[in-house]
Amino acid sequence: MDLVPALQEPLKKVLGPATAKVMAEHLGLHTVGDLLHHYPRRYEERGQLTHLADLPMDEHVTVVAQVADARLHSFASSKAPRGKGQRLEVTITDGSGRLQLVFFGNGVHKPHKELLPGTRAMFAGKVSVFNRRLQLAHPAYELLRGDTEGEETVESWAGALIPLYPATAKLESWKLAKAIQTVLPSAQEAVDPLPDSLREGRGLVSLPEALLKIHRPHTKADIEDARARLKWDEAFVLQVALARRRHAETQLPAVPRKPRPDGLLTAFDDRLPFTLTDGQQRVSREIFDDLATDHPMHRLLQGEVGSGKTLVALRAMLAVVDSGGQAVMLAPTEVLAQQHHRSVVEMMGELAEGGMLGGAEHATKVVLLTGSMGAAARRHALLDLATGEAGIVIGTHALIEDKVQFHDLGLVVVDEQHRFGVEQRDALRGKGKQPPHLLVMTATPIPRTVAMTVFGDLETSVLDQLPAGRSPIASHVVPAADKPHFLARAWERVREEVSNGHQAYVVCPRIGDEDDDPRKDAGKASKKKAAQDGPPEGDADKRPPLAVLDVAEGLAKGPLQGLGVEVLHGRMQPDDKDAVMRRFAAGETDVLVATTVIEVGVNVPNATAMVIMDADRFGVSQLHQLRGRVGRGSAPGLCLLVSEMPEASAARQRLNAVASTRDGFELSRIDLEQRREGDVLGQAQSGARTSLRVLAVIEDEEIIAEARQEAAAVVAADPELTGLPGLRTALEALLDEEREQYLEKG
């Protein structure tokens, strides 16, 4: 269906090629519709001055202020040796603070004439410091006086509220405002995506009215009306896309998979040395109910680190094998695939020895398939897959290659969704004769609204109980710059844990063998010293992040001398990685210095301490994941977050939050509030601009939940949306192609 022609008009036709080029390159705006959806960030009230007192450094700002005084100075310079150089200094004030503006050379004449004391104007530029005072050099400005440019200025600033737009150095806010005024009449032609009944039922204004009010509000109530309406648009259109996805999935055929009464699953349950938690039993029931239906399961299994997700997934896999199908588990790294394989074989015992002497009656084969396997082992594994000999397959992306054929693929389990490309999941899904069932596991707790927004096409199960016997983990921030002796104490604590028969991890953000790092050699000595004595004075941001190889060497020669220290990182050969992990798991190594390769799936119950260097360089969820690697046995865990960031910084606040709570859902909320909404929606994966402009995933939880219900009802009544052409148009426009594909495959 055609989009509204007026809103599809390219900007270069309307605004001219030069302006259109800047808008396309710097703001991603191409059509009239794009520009109308570029909403103001905030509004200045006429007569109310911006607070100059809180200007951020090095940011591009727009201020509304009054000229206090202006002085023209002459000076000598290389370009004007006879003292003919000119500098205009203008001081502006807004009652809360003062700011200096400077203009040089030929650029002084116009402002010298126009910026007279008492004049009010909007100024935009980058805030810098000169002689310990804030200043804007050569700011662009727009006078706020009715008599300077005749009617046009009066007209353009007649609104009581001045919209300030997200701008760039190349395009100031008021130039954007002028461009939007030019295209605003087209807003009348915007087709409303919301069904009339929904709009009227919720008392929302029409779309043309909302666009007018957000760009030219007369009162604060106008802005509220417009935002309430536009939030609904974003939430509803997105939820309709997801509801259609879910509806389409229910139309696909799948083979129902039900476990045999006395089959493999029963035999496995009988061998378990413990009883399942209530949560594990509840989630297993949800999964088994889905597996028994004749359309594909699409379920997200969320569980805190160590809540027993792997066991729940394994039971689902055994149920599928029981019914004659095959189950595959996809892991994001080889280390993790090997570990899953080991732990599954250990949990199953003789049930994993299908076709072998000593194998149990209902046994099946558990096969590992990774990219680094030798040719013979790989051929053997592929044969087991194709014949159906292997009921359970565990592997990496290698499972997705064209050569890999399954006998009867019934279930795909994807571990750690956020590391797994959407295309890969799709490719694997295509390997079954009919679409296989899908279970996605994540140990990163996702707030309910994000689950509804990002994984809106998946049903969600949550495991929120930790199995009995899990130990508490104490977490502390180690302020290495303010209190270097705290870092020395951290290494003493590691030695104490080791002397008590336990082991420790030290995590660093970087590997340290990068040939392309020019600062490497210069920084090496100081980094070794940092590991021993604490960080050098100065700004933590200025130096490269601490590296595994440097820190390990510094520790082995310094505070952890005499202990068995080994390194683990992603660029090691798979065999070497595996050997290091085996030695650590067997207790032969005291301290493992590693990158985040240990973030998921590594299970060494004897490891009780973790020191995370440069902890401020990791995200909240990632720190929570890492911390979950200790305290997995009966002894309590200790996690020390080392940072050189000053106490007042946002980074330190984040670390304090991690140290103060073990609740992953609470932390994921904090994480989300500190990140852009776009990251949440997987835009990093699809590369598209975020489609959320006014909707905030955390704050607008209610709107999202209600929009999901409304969307489900609309799609159930009219899956093709034939009666709602405006909604179809909005879907096509809002979910640009990339985003649509992202949802398609998600």
XYZ file of C-alpha atoms in Angstrom:
746
model
C 0.000 0.000 0.000
C 1.309 3.479 -0.858
C 2.509 5.715 1.923
C 1.113 9.218 2.196
C 2.734 11.063 -0.721
C 3.108 14.405 1.107
C 5.026 12.765 3.939
C 7.150 10.769 1.515
C 8.365 13.906 -0.242
C 12.215 13.943 -0.152
C 13.583 16.825 1.928
C 15.872 18.000 -0.849
C 12.826 18.976 -2.878
C 11.338 20.938 -0.005
C 14.378 22.423 1.754
C 17.051 22.401 -0.951
C 19.940 19.964 -1.434
C 22.447 21.540 1.010
C 20.181 21.453 4.090
C 18.772 18.049 3.095
C 22.287 16.605 2.841
C 23.193 17.719 6.385
C 19.899 16.350 7.727
C 20.438 12.991 6.037
C 24.069 12.610 7.074
C 23.904 13.910 10.633
C 20.354 13.181 11.775
C 19.225 10.360 9.482
C 16.273 12.422 8.217
C 15.330 11.905 4.561
C 11.648 12.672 4.049
C 9.082 15.196 5.244
C 7.641 12.450 7.462
C 11.069 11.832 9.066
C 11.402 15.522 9.851
C 7.909 15.753 11.357
C 8.860 12.876 13.654
C 12.047 14.657 14.809
C 10.564 15.929 18.050
C 11.889 18.734 20.290
C 14.112 17.582 23.135
C 12.748 20.310 25.414
C 11.136 23.757 25.274
C 12.252 27.206 26.347
C 9.537 29.399 27.765
C 9.451 32.924 26.407
C 10.692 35.203 29.182
C 12.189 32.347 31.164
C 15.962 32.220 30.694
C 18.020 29.059 30.346
C 20.224 28.269 33.303
C 23.704 29.239 32.240
C 24.890 28.001 35.620
C 24.562 24.323 34.610
C 26.110 24.314 31.144
C 27.814 21.013 30.293
C 31.412 21.163 29.034
C 32.243 20.212 25.444
C 28.604 19.823 24.476
C 26.705 21.582 21.770
C 24.171 23.737 23.577
C 21.412 26.201 22.795
C 20.791 28.976 25.310
C 18.355 31.841 25.445
C 19.936 34.889 27.129
C 20.339 38.630 27.170
C 23.432 40.623 26.174
C 24.939 42.350 29.243
C 27.843 44.046 27.481
C 29.990 43.883 24.336
C 33.601 45.019 23.915
C 35.713 45.160 20.757
C 39.484 44.645 21.258
C 42.320 45.086 18.778
C 45.417 42.918 19.002
C 48.505 42.044 17.003
C 48.840 38.548 15.521
C 50.759 36.796 12.754
C 47.859 37.490 10.377
C 47.456 41.099 11.525
C 50.932 42.224 12.683
C 50.078 45.927 13.034
C 47.551 45.428 15.796
C 44.694 45.241 13.315
C 43.355 41.896 14.577
C 39.923 42.265 16.107
C 38.203 40.274 18.826
C 34.638 40.904 19.994
C 33.823 39.746 23.528
C 30.149 39.638 24.422
C 28.917 38.747 27.900
C 25.427 37.255 28.106
C 23.404 36.578 31.223
C 20.265 34.718 32.179
C 20.013 35.694 35.825
C 21.564 32.416 37.000
C 24.983 32.836 35.444
C 27.075 34.640 32.860
C 28.749 33.338 29.731
C 31.321 34.888 27.457
C 30.970 34.791 23.662
C 33.970 35.527 21.422
C 34.102 36.404 17.737
C 37.312 36.983 15.734
C 38.487 38.558 12.491
C 35.915 39.413 9.855
C 33.328 37.567 11.905
C 33.085 40.464 14.388
C 31.231 42.993 12.205
C 27.714 41.525 12.128
C 27.522 40.588 15.853
C 29.093 43.947 16.787
C 26.188 45.695 15.081
C 23.476 43.291 16.306
C 24.430 42.150 19.810
C 23.847 45.375 21.687
C 23.322 45.377 25.459
C 19.741 44.435 26.310
C 19.246 42.313 23.160
C 17.750 38.847 23.705
C 18.736 36.033 21.402
C 19.191 32.282 21.098
C 22.857 31.278 20.959
C 24.257 27.880 19.954
C 27.779 26.569 20.094
C 30.165 24.266 21.879
C 30.948 25.131 25.483
C 34.697 25.468 26.145
C 36.864 26.952 28.882
C 39.260 29.858 28.352
C 41.171 31.461 31.254
C 39.107 29.334 33.689
C 35.857 30.831 32.346
C 33.161 29.180 30.231
C 32.818 30.547 26.740
C 31.225 29.931 23.345
C 33.536 30.734 20.420
C 31.805 31.997 17.267
C 28.347 30.811 18.308
C 25.537 30.893 15.807
C 22.714 33.111 17.067
C 19.164 34.133 16.281
C 17.802 37.431 17.612
C 14.537 37.255 19.524
C 13.266 40.685 18.546
C 10.214 41.312 16.447
C 11.574 44.292 14.602
C 14.810 42.973 13.116
C 13.628 40.807 10.247
C 10.097 42.026 9.860
C 7.119 39.727 10.088
C 8.905 36.416 9.632
C 10.773 36.548 12.939
C 7.707 37.745 14.799
C 5.785 34.874 13.240
C 8.410 32.198 13.890
C 8.839 33.119 17.544
C 5.194 33.957 18.184
C 4.575 30.675 20.069
C 4.862 30.988 23.803
C 7.185 27.969 23.928
C 10.366 27.762 21.863
C 11.109 24.162 20.833
C 14.766 23.127 21.163
C 15.615 20.186 18.895
C 18.297 17.517 19.110
C 20.795 19.358 16.906
C 24.327 19.014 15.561
C 27.172 21.463 15.114
C 26.243 21.624 11.417
C 22.580 22.375 12.007
C 21.449 24.491 14.949
C 18.169 23.946 16.708
C 16.465 27.027 15.272
C 17.409 26.092 11.698
C 15.710 22.760 12.329
C 12.751 24.654 13.792
C 12.505 26.793 10.632
C 12.680 23.688 8.424
C 9.934 22.039 10.475
C 7.748 25.157 10.196
C 8.131 24.819 6.417
C 6.868 21.226 6.339
C 4.348 21.473 9.200
C 1.310 22.007 6.901
C 1.927 18.455 5.561
C 1.110 17.096 9.025
C -2.575 17.514 8.106
C -2.150 14.659 5.634
C -0.733 12.201 8.178
C -2.899 9.076 8.189
C -3.780 7.995 11.704
C -2.503 4.499 12.589
C -4.669 4.105 15.704
C -8.131 2.611 15.237
C -10.768 5.285 15.976
C -12.309 3.236 18.762
C -8.958 2.948 20.558
C -8.145 6.653 20.111
C -11.529 7.841 21.297
C -11.691 5.284 24.105
C -8.428 6.609 25.521
C -9.130 10.265 24.820
C -6.084 10.695 22.569
C -5.770 13.572 20.078
C -5.517 12.797 16.344
C -2.081 12.342 14.766
C -2.097 15.623 12.746
C -3.077 17.484 15.916
C -0.351 15.740 17.935
C 2.312 16.674 15.367
C 1.153 20.288 15.373
C 1.114 20.479 19.150
C 4.526 18.918 19.657
C 6.192 21.330 17.207
C 4.121 24.476 17.946
C 2.695 24.167 21.440
C 0.950 27.189 22.939
C 0.748 25.719 26.427
C 2.396 22.956 28.433
C -0.868 21.023 28.192
C -0.386 20.935 24.391
C 2.976 19.221 24.860
C 1.473 16.685 27.272
C -1.371 15.867 24.846
C 1.042 15.434 21.971
C 3.497 13.240 23.880
C 0.740 11.044 25.322
C -0.547 10.453 21.802
C 2.855 9.870 20.151
C 3.918 7.432 22.880
C 0.831 5.386 22.125
C 1.693 5.350 18.426
C 5.149 3.976 19.066
C 4.074 1.399 21.626
C 1.047 0.262 19.639
C 2.676 -0.040 16.205
C 5.572 -2.015 17.685
C 3.224 -4.315 19.610
C 1.098 -4.865 16.492
C 4.213 -5.970 14.608
C 5.010 -8.426 17.409
C 1.413 -9.623 17.715
C 1.345 -10.346 13.966
C 4.599 -12.269 14.397
C 3.077 -14.358 17.201
C -0.075 -14.912 15.152
C 1.972 -16.085 12.154
C 3.897 -18.507 14.385
C 0.675 -20.094 15.609
C -0.219 -20.803 11.968
C 3.000 -22.788 11.383
C 2.887 -26.571 11.782
C 5.173 -28.393 14.208
C 5.464 -31.972 15.371
C 4.059 -32.304 18.921
C 6.739 -33.812 21.179
C 5.538 -35.704 24.266
C 7.848 -37.711 26.532
C 7.199 -41.461 26.846
C 5.856 -42.477 30.282
C 8.878 -44.668 31.125
C 11.415 -43.248 28.747
C 14.632 -41.299 28.871
C 13.207 -38.364 30.851
C 11.861 -40.606 33.606
C 15.170 -42.490 33.786
C 17.027 -39.169 34.029
C 14.754 -37.773 36.758
C 15.245 -40.969 38.741
C 19.017 -40.443 38.747
C 18.904 -36.839 39.994
C 20.480 -36.587 43.462
C 18.171 -33.690 44.433
C 14.607 -32.563 43.880
C 13.750 -29.779 41.460
C 12.852 -26.379 42.935
C 9.207 -25.268 42.645
C 10.319 -22.786 39.996
C 12.028 -25.482 37.921
C 8.938 -27.666 38.103
C 6.625 -24.802 37.125
C 8.789 -23.705 34.176
C 9.229 -27.320 33.018
C 5.436 -27.720 32.943
C 5.089 -24.560 30.820
C 7.693 -25.906 28.394
C 6.218 -29.418 28.193
C 2.743 -27.950 27.523
C 4.204 -25.946 24.616
C 6.120 -28.932 23.237
C 2.923 -30.987 23.154
C 1.150 -28.576 20.756
C 1.184 -28.752 16.967
C 2.687 -25.311 16.403
C 6.242 -24.317 17.337
C 7.041 -23.311 20.906
C 8.698 -19.878 21.155
C 9.723 -19.427 24.730
C 12.245 -17.227 26.520
C 13.639 -18.789 29.705
C 15.016 -16.119 32.002
C 16.892 -17.188 35.059
C 19.371 -15.672 37.441
C 22.909 -16.977 37.183
C 22.870 -20.399 38.831
C 19.091 -20.824 38.976
C 19.288 -24.168 37.163
C 18.280 -23.136 33.616
C 20.568 -25.721 32.023
C 18.829 -28.528 33.899
C 15.392 -27.293 32.781
C 16.618 -27.062 29.171
C 18.157 -30.539 29.348
C 14.869 -32.036 30.566
C 13.096 -30.413 27.600
C 15.724 -31.891 25.257
C 15.274 -35.362 26.774
C 11.494 -35.108 26.333
C 12.029 -34.436 22.605
C 14.495 -37.341 22.254
C 11.916 -39.535 24.014
C 9.420 -38.698 21.305
C 11.835 -39.708 18.531
C 13.247 -36.265 17.688
C 16.638 -34.583 18.055
C 17.476 -31.575 20.217
C 20.283 -29.125 19.675
C 21.831 -26.599 22.073
C 23.620 -23.621 20.564
C 26.293 -21.882 22.652
C 27.965 -18.572 21.773
C 31.575 -19.779 22.247
C 33.537 -23.016 21.912
C 34.581 -22.895 25.579
C 30.942 -22.731 26.575
C 29.863 -25.455 24.123
C 32.553 -27.773 25.515
C 31.447 -27.018 29.061
C 27.784 -27.630 28.305
C 28.767 -30.892 26.652
C 30.796 -31.959 29.677
C 28.119 -31.036 32.198
C 25.296 -32.671 30.174
C 27.286 -35.918 29.839
C 28.069 -35.829 33.571
C 24.421 -35.212 34.519
C 23.199 -38.014 32.226
C 25.859 -40.630 33.068
C 25.188 -43.926 31.263
C 22.080 -42.349 29.667
C 24.514 -40.438 27.414
C 26.161 -43.628 26.156
C 23.662 -44.622 23.483
C 24.932 -47.337 21.145
C 27.871 -48.084 23.447
C 28.618 -51.008 25.707
C 27.410 -50.154 29.195
C 24.906 -47.645 27.899
C 21.541 -47.673 29.643
C 18.400 -49.056 27.985
C 16.959 -45.671 26.959
C 20.364 -44.059 26.341
C 21.072 -41.676 23.481
C 24.261 -40.188 22.077
C 25.365 -36.686 23.110
C 27.532 -35.186 20.359
C 29.717 -32.043 20.409
C 30.186 -30.118 17.160
C 32.493 -27.072 17.003
C 34.479 -25.342 14.266
C 37.894 -26.408 15.551
C 37.258 -30.180 15.605
C 39.530 -32.396 13.543
C 38.199 -33.647 10.181
C 37.675 -37.266 11.297
C 35.853 -36.374 14.536
C 33.744 -33.879 12.613
C 32.787 -36.446 9.930
C 31.783 -38.860 12.658
C 29.659 -36.236 14.443
C 27.936 -35.202 11.189
C 27.087 -38.835 10.466
C 25.555 -39.258 13.943
C 23.409 -36.172 13.293
C 22.225 -37.293 9.888
C 21.332 -40.852 10.980
C 19.598 -39.720 14.165
C 22.057 -41.724 16.265
C 22.787 -38.525 18.207
C 19.690 -37.433 20.100
C 21.385 -34.414 21.670
C 23.817 -32.141 19.852
C 25.717 -29.309 21.498
C 27.737 -26.839 19.490
C 28.562 -23.387 18.227
C 27.764 -21.532 15.005
C 29.363 -24.533 13.271
C 25.943 -26.215 13.588
C 24.468 -23.737 11.138
C 26.680 -24.585 8.162
C 25.002 -25.959 5.040
C 26.713 -29.344 5.390
C 25.063 -30.047 8.743
C 21.933 -32.206 8.275
C 19.647 -33.511 11.014
C 17.582 -36.677 10.935
C 14.591 -35.061 12.703
C 15.284 -31.758 14.450
C 12.610 -31.183 17.102
C 13.977 -28.551 19.509
C 16.523 -25.753 19.338
C 17.843 -24.348 22.630
C 19.762 -21.076 22.237
C 21.990 -20.129 25.153
C 22.644 -16.459 25.932
C 20.338 -14.816 23.425
C 22.012 -11.410 23.555
C 25.193 -12.823 22.031
C 23.456 -14.663 19.282
C 22.697 -13.141 15.892
C 19.099 -13.316 14.814
C 20.071 -14.670 11.379
C 21.832 -17.641 12.965
C 18.765 -18.601 14.919
C 16.783 -18.419 11.722
C 19.242 -20.542 9.747
C 19.135 -23.275 12.371
C 15.367 -23.195 12.431
C 15.393 -24.008 8.726
C 17.148 -27.334 9.387
C 14.020 -29.134 10.572
C 11.524 -30.881 8.254
C 8.958 -28.710 9.995
C 9.835 -25.676 12.127
C 11.391 -26.996 15.353
C 10.362 -25.781 18.798
C 12.545 -22.970 20.147
C 13.729 -22.266 23.690
C 15.895 -19.204 24.274
C 17.823 -19.044 27.563
C 19.262 -15.895 29.075
C 20.915 -15.259 32.407
C 20.618 -11.502 31.915
C 17.381 -10.612 33.682
C 15.222 -8.455 31.460
C 12.654 -6.060 32.911
C 9.107 -7.056 32.029
C 8.567 -4.150 29.639
C 11.731 -4.894 27.716
C 10.760 -8.534 27.452
C 7.410 -7.342 26.043
C 9.152 -5.003 23.625
C 12.252 -6.869 22.502
C 11.175 -10.471 22.896
C 7.527 -9.684 22.325
C 7.180 -12.678 20.002
C 8.349 -15.084 22.728
C 6.367 -16.307 25.705
C 8.409 -15.753 28.870
C 9.218 -18.125 31.731
C 11.156 -16.840 34.732
C 13.257 -18.888 37.162
C 13.737 -16.642 40.150
C 14.651 -19.102 42.911
C 18.204 -20.225 43.494
C 18.595 -23.959 44.212
C 19.300 -24.939 47.823
C 22.969 -24.907 48.789
C 23.822 -21.722 46.876
C 26.010 -19.394 48.925
C 25.708 -15.631 49.355
C 28.151 -13.363 47.506
C 29.501 -10.242 49.232
C 30.338 -7.445 46.758
C 32.459 -4.354 47.473
C 33.777 -1.439 45.414
C 37.555 -0.937 45.694
C 38.319 2.759 44.982
C 41.892 2.211 43.743
C 42.703 5.862 43.014
C 41.329 7.361 46.253
C 42.491 4.522 48.516
C 45.385 2.526 47.002
C 45.757 0.470 50.216
C 42.288 -0.996 49.498
C 43.729 -2.611 46.344
C 46.640 -4.055 48.328
C 44.069 -5.465 50.765
C 42.125 -6.994 47.832
C 45.190 -9.055 46.850
C 45.609 -10.102 50.500
C 41.991 -11.326 50.473
C 42.740 -13.393 47.347
C 45.735 -14.981 49.107
C 43.531 -15.743 52.148
C 40.933 -17.502 49.975
C 43.659 -19.577 48.303
C 45.227 -20.486 51.650
C 41.774 -21.741 52.704
C 41.840 -24.167 49.771
C 39.765 -22.036 47.378
C 40.446 -20.363 44.017
C 39.977 -16.915 42.511
C 39.301 -15.122 39.222
C 40.800 -11.783 38.173
C 38.891 -10.237 35.256
C 40.315 -7.542 32.931
C 38.656 -5.689 30.041
C 41.452 -6.291 27.511
C 43.742 -9.151 26.412
C 46.890 -7.051 25.956
C 48.485 -8.685 22.919
C 47.107 -6.144 20.457
C 49.860 -5.208 18.015
C 47.917 -2.158 16.969
C 47.944 -0.406 20.331
C 50.518 2.406 20.078
C 50.297 3.060 23.814
C 51.094 -0.548 24.599
C 54.841 -0.295 25.187
C 54.701 3.024 26.970
C 51.919 1.818 29.202
C 53.255 -1.637 29.908
C 55.613 -0.810 32.738
C 53.091 1.440 34.416
C 50.379 -1.215 34.085
C 52.546 -3.856 35.751
C 53.241 -1.356 38.473
C 49.487 -0.655 38.711
C 48.726 -4.299 39.382
C 51.279 -4.298 42.176
C 50.944 -0.890 43.820
C 47.599 0.416 42.703
C 46.906 2.797 39.852
C 49.023 5.768 38.829
C 47.654 9.182 39.705
C 45.618 10.865 37.007
C 42.537 10.213 35.014
C 41.484 6.592 34.558
C 39.989 7.514 31.186
C 43.348 8.569 29.780
C 45.031 5.177 29.889
C 44.040 2.063 27.971
C 42.011 -0.492 29.939
C 44.027 -2.957 32.007
C 44.983 -6.096 30.109
C 45.048 -9.765 31.107
C 48.638 -10.425 30.023
C 50.075 -7.388 31.839
C 48.046 -7.843 35.010
C 48.837 -11.582 35.211
C 52.561 -10.889 34.895
C 52.406 -8.080 37.480
C 50.486 -10.251 39.950
C 52.729 -13.306 39.543
C 55.827 -11.185 40.243
C 54.141 -9.029 42.874
C 51.240 -9.432 45.299
C 50.363 -13.032 44.276
C 53.940 -14.306 43.983
C 54.177 -18.004 44.702
C 50.558 -18.783 43.715
C 49.642 -20.672 40.540
C 48.468 -17.922 38.147
C 47.229 -18.710 34.598
C 45.595 -16.653 31.844
C 42.499 -17.313 29.716
C 41.216 -15.196 26.813
C 39.317 -15.522 23.575
C 42.308 -15.417 21.222
C 43.913 -18.561 22.634
C 43.707 -21.795 20.653
C 40.596 -23.822 21.645
C 42.745 -26.707 22.939
C 44.813 -24.346 25.077
C 41.676 -22.685 26.446
C 40.205 -26.049 27.289
C 43.404 -27.197 28.988
C 43.515 -24.032 31.127
C 39.850 -24.467 32.124
C 40.380 -28.127 32.956
C 43.365 -27.313 35.198
C 41.390 -24.557 36.935
C 38.329 -26.795 37.367
C 40.555 -29.544 38.768
C 41.980 -27.115 41.346
C 45.526 -27.193 39.897
C 45.531 -23.406 39.298
C 44.975 -20.937 42.147
C 44.156 -17.777 40.221
C 42.730 -17.429 36.719
C 43.330 -14.018 35.081
C 40.796 -13.795 32.264
C 38.701 -11.621 29.980
C 34.917 -11.928 29.969
C 35.172 -15.356 28.298
C 34.310 -16.645 31.774
C 31.107 -14.568 31.825
C 28.759 -17.376 30.907
C 28.569 -21.007 31.811
C 31.888 -21.505 33.599
C 31.152 -23.635 36.656
C 33.915 -24.094 39.233
C 32.248 -24.474 42.661
C 35.621 -24.138 44.440
C 36.195 -20.601 43.077
C 35.094 -18.190 45.807
C 36.708 -14.824 44.989
C 36.631 -12.530 41.968
C 38.498 -9.257 41.454
C 37.214 -7.228 38.470
C 39.804 -4.680 37.312
C 38.571 -1.428 35.711
C 35.084 -2.569 36.673
C 33.636 0.742 35.448
C 34.363 -0.375 31.879
C 31.789 -3.172 32.075
C 28.008 -2.859 31.913
C 25.809 -3.501 34.952
C 24.367 -6.751 33.578
C 27.813 -7.960 32.601
C 29.178 -7.352 36.112
C 26.203 -9.245 37.526
C 26.891 -12.139 35.138
C 30.586 -12.229 36.026
C 29.874 -12.133 39.743
C 27.645 -15.191 39.314
C 30.754 -17.289 38.619
C 31.696 -17.314 42.328
C 29.768 -18.636 45.328
C 28.618 -21.642 43.280
C 29.618 -24.107 45.990
C 28.995 -24.278 49.716
C 31.529 -21.547 50.659
C 30.441 -17.876 50.498
C 31.605 -15.803 47.512
C 33.435 -12.473 47.378
C 33.405 -10.040 44.451
C 35.650 -6.936 44.458
C 34.949 -4.207 41.873
C 38.169 -2.223 41.332
C 37.801 1.251 39.808
C 39.803 4.449 39.536
C 36.763 6.583 38.768
C 36.030 9.418 41.231
C 33.338 8.877 43.812
C 30.895 11.376 42.309
C 31.020 9.865 38.786
C 28.105 8.022 37.188
C 30.399 5.017 36.717
C 30.956 4.737 40.459
C 27.208 5.062 41.139
C 26.709 2.109 38.798
C 29.282 0.031 40.671
C 27.721 0.966 44.017
C 24.371 -0.261 42.670
C 25.889 -3.612 41.661
C 27.582 -3.979 45.046
C 24.379 -3.185 46.923
C 21.980 -5.746 45.395
C 21.960 -9.326 44.129
C 18.615 -8.849 42.409
C 19.328 -9.150 38.695
C 15.968 -7.665 37.712
C 16.629 -4.568 39.824
C 20.083 -4.236 38.233
C 18.734 -4.674 34.725
C 16.389 -1.781 35.432
C 19.280 0.428 36.547
C 21.273 -0.670 33.506
C 18.427 0.238 31.213
C 17.864 3.637 32.761
C 21.492 4.489 32.063
C 21.552 3.325 28.466
C 19.851 4.563 25.359
C 16.520 2.936 24.575
C 17.903 1.990 21.176
C 20.411 -0.437 22.657
C 17.601 -2.217 24.387
C 15.727 -2.844 21.187
C 18.583 -4.751 19.665
C 19.296 -1.931 17.267
C 22.956 -2.629 17.821
C 22.238 -5.911 16.031
C 20.208 -4.485 13.202
C 22.137 -1.253 12.755
C 18.935 0.720 12.246
C 18.075 3.935 14.027
C 15.915 3.354 17.049
C 12.237 3.759 16.249
C 11.513 4.937 19.786
C 11.497 8.699 20.071
C 9.153 9.573 22.921
C 8.484 6.158 24.464
C 10.741 5.231 27.389
C 10.776 1.489 27.939
C 11.111 1.726 31.711
C 8.915 4.735 32.534
C 6.096 3.831 30.174
C 5.570 0.296 31.426
C 1.802 0.759 31.669
C 1.414 2.088 28.136
C 3.447 -0.818 26.736
C 1.409 -3.393 28.674
C -1.889 -1.837 27.545
C -0.679 -1.456 23.960
C 0.250 -5.142 23.933
C -3.300 -6.108 24.955
C -4.900 -3.763 22.418
C -2.555 -5.001 19.676
C -3.330 -8.648 20.411
C -7.068 -7.907 20.169
C -6.713 -5.980 16.890
C -4.577 -8.705 15.269
C -6.842 -11.517 16.494
C -9.830 -9.781 14.854
C -8.048 -8.789 11.627
C -4.605 -10.408 11.156
C -4.033 -8.731 7.782
C -5.221 -5.324 9.110
C -7.411 -4.962 6.011
C -9.797 -2.640 7.835
C -6.973 -0.430 9.149
C -5.044 1.015 6.197
C -3.532 3.754 8.387
C -2.053 1.156 10.737
C -0.655 -0.826 7.809
C 0.980 2.336 6.487
C 2.480 3.103 9.882
C 3.851 -0.434 10.187
C 5.565 -0.113 6.836
C 6.950 3.324 7.680
C 7.971 2.779 11.289
C 9.368 -0.687 10.911
C 11.735 0.101 8.114
C 12.940 -2.935 6.260
C 15.874 -3.712 8.526
C 13.786 -3.498 11.653
C 11.051 -5.616 10.101
C 13.606 -8.325 9.323
C 14.938 -8.064 12.844
C 11.465 -8.779 14.206
C 10.838 -11.411 11.556
C 13.810 -13.406 12.671
C 13.750 -12.483 16.330
